C-alpha cells in the first residue's frame, strides 16, 4: 500500500491533475481517498487535486460572465489642455469618461474545447468627433471572439477567430501602456506547441490592429497579412530566453510620391518585418533583469527614413519583498525615430502613459520621426502598505536627439484605496513637459507639442 501511495503522491506532486482528463482526475481522487492515511504519512497534499476536480465538474458546459470598467473624473490644465485638445479629457479641461468598459463571455464546451470573447465599449468621446456621445459610448469593438481546442495531432493547440496576442506582455517587458511593438488583435489562426521547457506560438491572420501602428501602411489599414512567431525557452527557473518575429505584408504595391504630396504625409502600403530577441534572469526572489532588442526592415522606405530601424530596452525589476518599503522598476529604452511600433508618434497607442489607457498623453506625443536616436528613462516606485492602501511615484525622461525639438519629461504620483475585491479608487496627479522650443516638423508630424500639461485624475476601477 505504501508503494502505491508513493506513486499516487508523485502523480499529485507532478501536477498531472492540471492536464489529465476528467476521468483520470476522478480516478486519481478515488486513489487519494483509498490511500488517505498512507498519503498523510508521506506528507502529500490533495487540496489542489480536489479544487481541480470541482472546477472540472462545474466548468464544463457552463457560461462564465465577467466585466471591468474604469471611470475617470479628470481635471486637466496646461498649454495643450487649454487648447481643448487634451486626450485626458476630450474637449475643454474637464472630463468625466468611461474610458474602459469590457465584457467577457466564456464557455467551456468540452474539457479540451472552449469559447472566449471580449467586447469593448469606448469612452464617451472620440478624438475624431469629440462632441459626439456626451456620455454615450462612441466606439464598440470585438477584441476577442474565438474557439480554442486541442488538435488530435502533434500536440497542437489552436485558437480560431479573433484573438489578441502580446509577446512583450508574456515576458513581462512593460509596466504601463504599452509594448514597444505588438499587443495586437487579428482575425485568423493562433497555433501553440509546447515541449518540456519550450513553447512555440505561430499567428496567421488579417485585419490586424497593428496596421495603424506604422507609417508605411495604406490608409485602408486591413489590406495586409500578418504572420508572427514567438519561441519561449525557460531552461531554468531563473533564466528565460525568447525570440519573436512580426511580418506584415501588404496586398498591393506602394503609393506614389503624388499621393504623398496630396496627403501631406506618407502612407505607403508595403511590408514591414520586425525581429526581436529577449532574455530575463532572476538573481533572487524579487530581483530580475530583463530586456528585448528589435531590428526592423522597412520595404522601400520614403521621406529619407532608413530602411533599417531598431529599438531596445533594459529593465531592472525589484519587488517590495526585497526593498521592504517599495518595489522599483527602472527601464532604459533606445530607438531610432523611424522605428514603427506602439507609440504616439506613430498615430498608435502610447507607451509610458500613467493611467494605462491607450489614448492618454505621454512623452511620446512629441516624438519626432527621423533617423536620429531617442533615449528614454522610465522609473516607477509602487508601495503597498496593507491590503487596502497603496501609493506610487513615477517619472519618464525622453531625449529625442533632434534639433528644434525639446526633450520631454513626465512626473506622476498617486494613492489607491481598495474598497473591496470589486472596487478600487485612485487619486493621482501627473504633469508632462513637452518643452518650449518645438519647431521640428517631421515627415509624418501632425501636431507640434509645446509647454506643460497636467491632470488631477480620480479613477474608479470596477471588476465584476
Coordinates of C-alpha atoms in Angstrom, one line a residue:
X1 CA 0.0 0.0 0.0
X2 CA 2.8 2.4 0.8
X3 CA 4.4 1.7 -2.7
X4 CA 1.1 2.5 -4.4
X5 CA 0.6 5.6 -2.2
X6 CA 4.0 6.8 -3.1
X7 CA 3.2 6.6 -6.8
X8 CA -0.1 8.5 -6.2
X9 CA 1.8 11.2 -4.2
X10 CA 4.2 11.6 -7.1
X11 CA 1.4 12.0 -9.6
X12 CA -0.2 14.7 -7.4
X13 CA 3.1 16.5 -6.9
X14 CA 3.8 16.4 -10.6
X15 CA 0.7 18.4 -11.3
X16 CA -0.9 15.8 -13.6
X17 CA -4.3 16.8 -12.4
X18 CA -3.9 20.0 -14.4
X19 CA -3.5 18.2 -17.7
X20 CA -5.3 14.9 -17.2
X21 CA -8.8 14.2 -18.4
X22 CA -11.7 14.4 -16.1
X23 CA -11.9 10.6 -16.0
X24 CA -8.2 10.3 -15.0
X25 CA -8.6 13.0 -12.3
X26 CA -11.6 11.3 -10.8
X27 CA -9.7 8.0 -10.7
X28 CA -6.7 9.8 -9.0
X29 CA -9.1 11.3 -6.5
X30 CA -10.5 7.9 -5.6
X31 CA -7.0 6.6 -5.1
X32 CA -6.3 9.5 -2.8
X33 CA -9.3 8.6 -0.7
X34 CA -8.3 4.9 -0.7
X35 CA -4.8 5.7 0.5
X36 CA -5.6 8.7 2.6
X37 CA -3.7 7.5 5.7
X38 CA -0.6 6.5 3.8
X39 CA -0.6 9.8 1.8
X40 CA -0.9 11.7 5.1
X41 CA 2.1 9.8 6.4
X42 CA 4.0 10.7 3.3
X43 CA 3.1 14.3 3.6
X44 CA 1.2 14.5 0.3
X45 CA -1.5 17.3 0.0
X46 CA -4.6 16.7 -2.1
X47 CA -6.2 20.2 -1.8
X48 CA -5.2 21.2 -5.3
X49 CA -6.5 18.0 -6.8
X50 CA -9.8 18.5 -5.1
X51 CA -10.1 22.0 -6.4
X52 CA -9.2 20.8 -9.9
X53 CA -11.9 18.1 -9.9
X54 CA -14.5 20.6 -8.6
X55 CA -13.6 23.1 -11.3
X56 CA -13.9 20.4 -14.0
X57 CA -17.3 19.2 -12.7
X58 CA -18.7 22.7 -12.5
X59 CA -17.0 24.3 -15.5
X60 CA -17.9 22.1 -18.5
X61 CA -21.0 23.3 -20.3
X62 CA -21.4 26.4 -18.2
X63 CA -21.0 30.1 -19.1
X64 CA -18.7 32.5 -17.2
X65 CA -19.5 36.2 -17.5
X66 CA -17.3 38.9 -16.1
X67 CA -16.5 42.5 -16.8
X68 CA -14.5 45.6 -16.0
X69 CA -14.8 49.3 -16.3
X70 CA -12.8 52.3 -15.4
X71 CA -14.5 55.6 -14.8
X72 CA -12.4 58.8 -14.8
X73 CA -13.1 62.2 -13.4
X74 CA -10.2 64.2 -14.9
X75 CA -9.4 67.9 -14.4
X76 CA -6.7 69.0 -16.8
X77 CA -4.8 72.2 -17.3
X78 CA -1.9 73.5 -19.4
X79 CA -1.0 74.7 -22.9
X80 CA -2.3 71.7 -24.7
X81 CA -5.3 71.1 -22.4
X82 CA -6.3 74.8 -22.7
X83 CA -6.4 74.4 -26.4
X84 CA -9.2 71.9 -26.0
X85 CA -7.2 69.0 -27.4
X86 CA -6.1 67.0 -24.4
X87 CA -6.7 63.3 -24.7
X88 CA -7.1 63.3 -20.9
X89 CA -10.5 65.0 -21.2
X90 CA -11.6 65.2 -24.8
X91 CA -12.6 68.8 -25.1
X92 CA -12.4 71.6 -22.6
X93 CA -10.3 70.9 -19.5
X94 CA -12.7 68.6 -17.5
X95 CA -13.6 65.1 -18.5
X96 CA -15.9 62.5 -17.0
X97 CA -15.2 59.5 -19.1
X98 CA -15.8 55.8 -19.1
X99 CA -12.6 55.1 -20.8
X100 CA -12.6 51.3 -20.2
X101 CA -15.7 49.2 -20.4
X102 CA -15.3 45.5 -21.2
X103 CA -17.5 42.4 -21.0
X104 CA -16.1 38.9 -21.1
X105 CA -18.1 35.8 -22.1
X106 CA -16.5 32.4 -21.8
X107 CA -17.8 28.9 -22.0
X108 CA -16.1 25.5 -21.5
X109 CA -17.6 23.4 -24.3
X110 CA -15.7 20.2 -23.6
X111 CA -12.6 19.6 -21.5
X112 CA -10.4 20.5 -24.5
X113 CA -12.6 23.0 -26.3
X114 CA -13.7 26.4 -25.1
X115 CA -15.1 29.7 -26.3
X116 CA -13.7 33.1 -25.3
X117 CA -14.7 36.7 -26.1
X118 CA -14.1 40.2 -25.1
X119 CA -16.3 43.2 -26.1
X120 CA -15.2 46.8 -25.6
X121 CA -17.2 49.9 -25.4
X122 CA -15.2 53.1 -25.9
X123 CA -15.3 56.3 -24.0
X124 CA -18.0 59.0 -24.2
X125 CA -15.9 61.0 -26.7
X126 CA -13.6 60.4 -29.5
X127 CA -10.7 62.4 -30.9
X128 CA -12.3 62.4 -34.3
X129 CA -15.7 63.6 -33.0
X130 CA -15.1 64.9 -29.5
X131 CA -18.7 66.3 -29.2
X132 CA -20.3 63.0 -30.1
X133 CA -21.8 60.8 -27.3
X134 CA -21.8 63.2 -24.3
X135 CA -21.6 60.2 -22.1
X136 CA -22.6 57.5 -24.6
X137 CA -20.0 55.1 -25.9
X138 CA -18.6 56.3 -29.2
X139 CA -17.0 53.1 -30.3
X140 CA -17.7 49.4 -29.9
X141 CA -15.3 46.7 -30.8
X142 CA -14.8 42.9 -30.5
X143 CA -11.3 42.3 -29.3
X144 CA -11.6 38.6 -28.8
X145 CA -14.1 36.1 -30.3
X146 CA -12.6 32.7 -30.8
X147 CA -12.9 29.0 -30.1
X148 CA -9.8 27.2 -28.7
X149 CA -9.2 23.5 -28.8
X150 CA -6.5 20.8 -28.9
X151 CA -5.9 19.2 -32.3
X152 CA -5.6 15.3 -32.5
X153 CA -2.0 15.5 -33.9
X154 CA 1.4 16.8 -32.9
X155 CA 0.0 18.1 -29.6
X156 CA -1.1 21.3 -31.2
X157 CA -3.5 23.8 -29.6
X158 CA -5.3 26.3 -31.8
X159 CA -7.4 29.4 -31.5
X160 CA -9.7 30.1 -34.4
X161 CA -11.3 33.5 -34.8
X162 CA -10.4 36.9 -33.4
X163 CA -7.7 36.9 -30.7
X164 CA -5.2 39.3 -29.2
X165 CA -1.5 38.3 -28.8
X166 CA 1.1 40.2 -26.8
X167 CA 4.6 38.7 -26.7
X168 CA 6.1 41.5 -24.7
X169 CA 3.4 41.2 -22.1
X170 CA 4.1 37.4 -21.9
X171 CA 7.7 38.2 -21.0
X172 CA 6.7 41.0 -18.5
X173 CA 8.5 43.6 -20.5
X174 CA 6.4 46.7 -19.8
X175 CA 4.6 48.2 -16.8
X176 CA 2.4 50.8 -18.5
X177 CA 0.5 51.1 -21.7
X178 CA 2.1 49.6 -23.9
X179 CA 4.5 47.2 -25.6
X180 CA 7.1 48.8 -28.0
X181 CA 5.6 46.6 -30.6
X182 CA 2.8 44.1 -30.7
X183 CA -0.2 43.6 -28.4
X184 CA -2.4 43.4 -31.4
X185 CA -5.7 41.7 -32.3
X186 CA -6.2 39.8 -35.6
X187 CA -8.6 37.5 -37.3
X188 CA -7.1 34.2 -38.1
X189 CA -5.4 31.2 -36.5
X190 CA -3.1 31.0 -33.5
X191 CA -1.2 27.7 -33.0
X192 CA 0.6 26.7 -29.9
X193 CA 3.0 23.8 -29.4
X194 CA 4.5 23.0 -26.0
X195 CA 7.5 20.9 -25.2
X196 CA 9.1 20.4 -21.8
X197 CA 10.6 23.9 -21.3
X198 CA 9.8 25.3 -24.7
X199 CA 6.7 27.0 -26.1
X200 CA 6.2 28.0 -29.7
X201 CA 3.3 30.3 -30.9
X202 CA 2.5 30.9 -34.5
X203 CA -0.1 33.5 -35.6
X204 CA -1.5 33.8 -39.2
X205 CA -4.2 36.4 -39.8
X206 CA -5.6 39.6 -41.3
X207 CA -7.4 42.7 -40.0
X208 CA -4.6 43.3 -37.6
X209 CA -4.8 46.4 -35.3
X210 CA -1.0 46.5 -35.8
X211 CA -1.6 48.1 -39.3
X212 CA -2.3 51.5 -37.9
X213 CA 0.8 51.5 -35.8
X214 CA 3.1 52.0 -38.8
X215 CA 3.6 54.9 -41.2
X216 CA 4.1 52.6 -44.1
X217 CA 0.6 51.1 -44.3
X218 CA -2.2 52.0 -46.7
X219 CA -5.0 54.2 -45.3
X220 CA -7.1 51.1 -45.6
X221 CA -5.3 49.5 -42.6
X222 CA -6.6 46.0 -43.1
X223 CA -5.2 45.2 -46.6
X224 CA -2.3 43.2 -45.3
X225 CA -1.4 39.8 -44.0
X226 CA 0.1 39.4 -40.5
X227 CA 2.4 36.5 -39.6
X228 CA 4.1 36.3 -36.2
X229 CA 6.2 33.7 -34.2
X230 CA 7.2 33.6 -30.6
X231 CA 9.6 31.0 -29.2
X232 CA 10.0 30.9 -25.5
X233 CA 12.5 28.8 -23.6
X234 CA 12.9 28.5 -19.8
X235 CA 15.9 26.3 -19.3
X236 CA 15.9 27.0 -15.5
X237 CA 13.6 28.7 -13.0
X238 CA 15.9 31.7 -13.2
X239 CA 16.6 32.1 -16.9
X240 CA 14.1 32.9 -19.7
X241 CA 15.1 33.3 -23.3
X242 CA 12.9 34.1 -26.3
X243 CA 12.7 35.2 -29.9
X244 CA 9.9 36.8 -31.8
X245 CA 9.1 38.0 -35.3
X246 CA 6.4 40.0 -37.0
X247 CA 5.9 40.0 -40.8
X248 CA 3.3 42.5 -42.1
X249 CA 2.9 42.1 -45.9
X250 CA 0.8 44.5 -47.9
X251 CA -1.5 43.1 -50.6
X252 CA -0.7 45.8 -53.2
X253 CA 2.3 47.9 -54.1
X254 CA 3.4 51.2 -52.7
X255 CA 1.8 54.6 -53.1
X256 CA 3.4 57.2 -55.3
X257 CA 5.0 60.5 -54.5
X258 CA 1.9 62.2 -55.8
X259 CA -0.2 60.5 -53.1
X260 CA 2.4 61.5 -50.5
X261 CA 2.1 65.2 -51.6
X262 CA -1.7 65.1 -51.7
X263 CA -2.0 63.5 -48.2
X264 CA 0.7 65.7 -46.6
X265 CA 2.4 62.6 -45.2
X266 CA 3.4 59.2 -46.5
X267 CA 1.1 56.3 -46.1
X268 CA 2.6 53.5 -48.2
X269 CA 1.1 50.1 -48.4
X270 CA 4.0 47.7 -48.3
X271 CA 5.7 45.4 -45.9
X272 CA 7.4 45.8 -42.5
X273 CA 9.5 43.0 -41.0
X274 CA 10.4 43.1 -37.3
X275 CA 12.5 40.6 -35.3
X276 CA 13.2 40.5 -31.6
X277 CA 15.2 38.6 -29.0
X278 CA 14.6 38.8 -25.3
X279 CA 16.2 37.5 -22.2
X280 CA 15.4 37.7 -18.5
X281 CA 17.3 36.5 -15.4
X282 CA 16.1 36.3 -11.8
X283 CA 19.1 36.8 -9.5
X284 CA 17.0 36.1 -6.4
X285 CA 13.4 36.1 -5.3
X286 CA 12.1 39.5 -6.3
X287 CA 15.1 40.7 -8.3
X288 CA 15.1 40.4 -12.1
X289 CA 17.0 41.9 -15.0
X290 CA 15.3 41.6 -18.4
X291 CA 15.2 43.2 -21.8
X292 CA 14.4 43.0 -25.5
X293 CA 16.1 44.1 -28.7
X294 CA 14.3 44.6 -32.1
X295 CA 15.6 45.2 -35.5
X296 CA 13.2 46.3 -38.3
X297 CA 13.3 46.3 -42.0
X298 CA 11.1 48.8 -43.9
X299 CA 10.5 47.8 -47.5
X300 CA 11.2 50.7 -49.8
X301 CA 11.3 53.4 -47.2
X302 CA 10.4 57.0 -48.1
X303 CA 10.9 60.5 -46.8
X304 CA 14.6 59.9 -46.1
X305 CA 13.9 57.2 -43.5
X306 CA 16.5 54.5 -43.2
X307 CA 15.4 51.1 -44.4
X308 CA 16.8 49.5 -41.2
X309 CA 15.5 50.6 -37.8
X310 CA 16.0 49.3 -34.3
X311 CA 14.8 49.6 -30.7
X312 CA 15.7 48.0 -27.4
X313 CA 15.0 48.3 -23.7
X314 CA 16.6 47.0 -20.5
X315 CA 14.6 46.7 -17.2
X316 CA 15.6 46.2 -13.6
X317 CA 12.6 44.9 -11.7
X318 CA 12.9 44.7 -7.9
X319 CA 9.9 43.7 -5.8
X320 CA 8.8 45.1 -2.5
X321 CA 9.7 42.0 -0.6
X322 CA 13.4 42.9 -1.3
X323 CA 13.4 46.6 -0.6
X324 CA 10.6 46.3 2.1
X325 CA 9.2 49.8 1.7
X326 CA 8.7 49.9 -2.1
X327 CA 9.2 48.0 -5.4
X328 CA 11.3 49.5 -8.1
X329 CA 11.1 49.4 -11.9
X330 CA 13.9 51.1 -13.8
X331 CA 13.7 51.0 -17.6
X332 CA 16.1 52.3 -20.2
X333 CA 14.9 52.3 -23.9
X334 CA 16.6 53.4 -27.1
X335 CA 15.2 53.5 -30.6
X336 CA 15.7 55.1 -34.0
X337 CA 12.9 57.7 -34.6
X338 CA 11.7 55.8 -37.6
X339 CA 11.0 52.6 -35.7
X340 CA 7.4 51.6 -36.2
X341 CA 5.5 50.3 -33.2
X342 CA 3.1 51.3 -30.4
X343 CA 3.8 55.0 -29.7
X344 CA 2.0 58.3 -30.1
X345 CA 4.2 59.5 -32.9
X346 CA 3.1 56.5 -35.0
X347 CA -0.6 57.6 -34.5
X348 CA -1.0 54.5 -32.4
X349 CA -1.2 53.8 -28.6
X350 CA 1.1 55.4 -26.2
X351 CA 3.9 53.9 -24.2
X352 CA 4.6 55.2 -20.7
X353 CA 1.1 56.6 -20.0
X354 CA 0.1 56.9 -16.4
X355 CA -3.4 55.6 -16.4
X356 CA -2.5 52.6 -18.6
X357 CA -5.0 53.6 -21.3
X358 CA -4.1 53.9 -24.9
X359 CA -5.3 57.4 -25.6
X360 CA -3.8 59.1 -22.6
X361 CA -1.0 61.6 -23.2
X362 CA 2.6 60.6 -22.8
X363 CA 6.0 62.0 -23.7
X364 CA 5.7 60.1 -27.0
X365 CA 3.2 62.8 -28.2
X366 CA 6.3 64.9 -29.1
X367 CA 8.5 62.2 -30.5
X368 CA 9.8 63.2 -34.0
X369 CA 10.1 60.9 -37.0
X370 CA 13.6 60.9 -38.4
X371 CA 16.8 58.9 -38.4
X372 CA 18.0 60.2 -35.1
X373 CA 18.1 58.0 -31.9
X374 CA 15.8 58.6 -28.9
X375 CA 16.8 57.7 -25.4
X376 CA 14.1 57.2 -22.7
X377 CA 14.4 56.5 -19.0
X378 CA 11.3 55.4 -17.1
X379 CA 11.1 54.8 -13.4
X380 CA 8.3 53.6 -11.2
X381 CA 8.1 53.0 -7.5
X382 CA 5.0 51.3 -6.0
X383 CA 4.3 50.9 -2.3
X384 CA 1.8 48.5 -0.9
X385 CA 1.1 49.5 2.7
X386 CA -1.6 46.9 3.5
X387 CA -4.5 45.1 1.8
X388 CA -6.3 48.4 1.3
X389 CA -3.8 51.2 0.7
X390 CA -1.0 51.6 -1.9
X391 CA 0.8 54.6 -3.4
X392 CA 3.1 55.1 -6.4
X393 CA 5.6 57.6 -7.9
X394 CA 6.7 57.7 -11.5
X395 CA 8.9 59.6 -13.9
X396 CA 9.8 59.4 -17.6
X397 CA 12.6 61.4 -19.4
X398 CA 12.9 61.4 -23.2
X399 CA 15.8 62.7 -25.2
X400 CA 14.8 63.0 -28.9
X401 CA 18.3 63.9 -30.2
X402 CA 16.7 66.3 -32.7
X403 CA 17.5 69.9 -33.3
X404 CA 14.4 72.1 -32.9
X405 CA 12.6 69.5 -30.7
X406 CA 13.0 69.9 -26.9
X407 CA 13.3 66.9 -24.8
X408 CA 10.2 65.8 -22.9
X409 CA 9.6 64.6 -19.3
X410 CA 6.7 63.4 -17.2
X411 CA 6.2 63.1 -13.4
X412 CA 3.3 61.5 -11.5
X413 CA 2.2 60.3 -8.1
X414 CA -0.9 58.8 -6.7
X415 CA -2.7 56.8 -4.0
X416 CA -5.0 53.8 -4.3
X417 CA -7.6 52.5 -2.0
X418 CA -9.2 49.1 -2.4
X419 CA -12.7 49.3 -1.1
X420 CA -13.4 45.7 -1.7
X421 CA -12.4 43.0 -4.2
X422 CA -14.5 44.6 -6.8
X423 CA -13.8 48.4 -6.4
X424 CA -10.6 50.3 -6.3
X425 CA -10.3 54.1 -6.2
X426 CA -7.2 56.1 -7.4
X427 CA -6.4 59.7 -6.9
X428 CA -3.4 60.8 -8.9
X429 CA -1.6 63.9 -10.3
X430 CA 0.5 63.9 -13.5
X431 CA 2.4 66.5 -15.5
X432 CA 4.0 66.3 -18.9
X433 CA 6.5 68.9 -20.1
X434 CA 7.0 68.8 -23.8
X435 CA 9.4 71.7 -23.8
X436 CA 9.0 75.3 -25.1
X437 CA 11.1 75.2 -28.3
X438 CA 9.5 72.5 -30.5
X439 CA 9.7 73.8 -34.1
X440 CA 10.6 70.4 -35.6
X441 CA 8.0 69.0 -38.0
X442 CA 9.0 65.6 -39.4
X443 CA 7.6 64.0 -42.5
X444 CA 4.7 62.4 -40.5
X445 CA 4.1 65.0 -37.8
X446 CA 0.5 66.0 -37.3
X447 CA 0.9 68.3 -34.4
X448 CA 3.6 70.2 -32.6
X449 CA 3.6 69.7 -28.8
X450 CA 4.8 72.5 -26.6
X451 CA 4.6 73.6 -23.0
X452 CA 3.2 71.7 -20.0
X453 CA 0.1 69.7 -19.4
X454 CA -1.1 68.4 -16.1
X455 CA -4.1 66.5 -14.8
X456 CA -5.7 65.7 -11.5
X457 CA -7.2 62.3 -12.0
X458 CA -9.8 60.4 -10.0
X459 CA -10.3 56.9 -11.2
X460 CA -12.8 54.2 -10.1
X461 CA -11.8 50.7 -11.3
X462 CA -14.5 48.1 -11.1
X463 CA -14.2 44.4 -11.7
X464 CA -17.2 42.1 -11.5

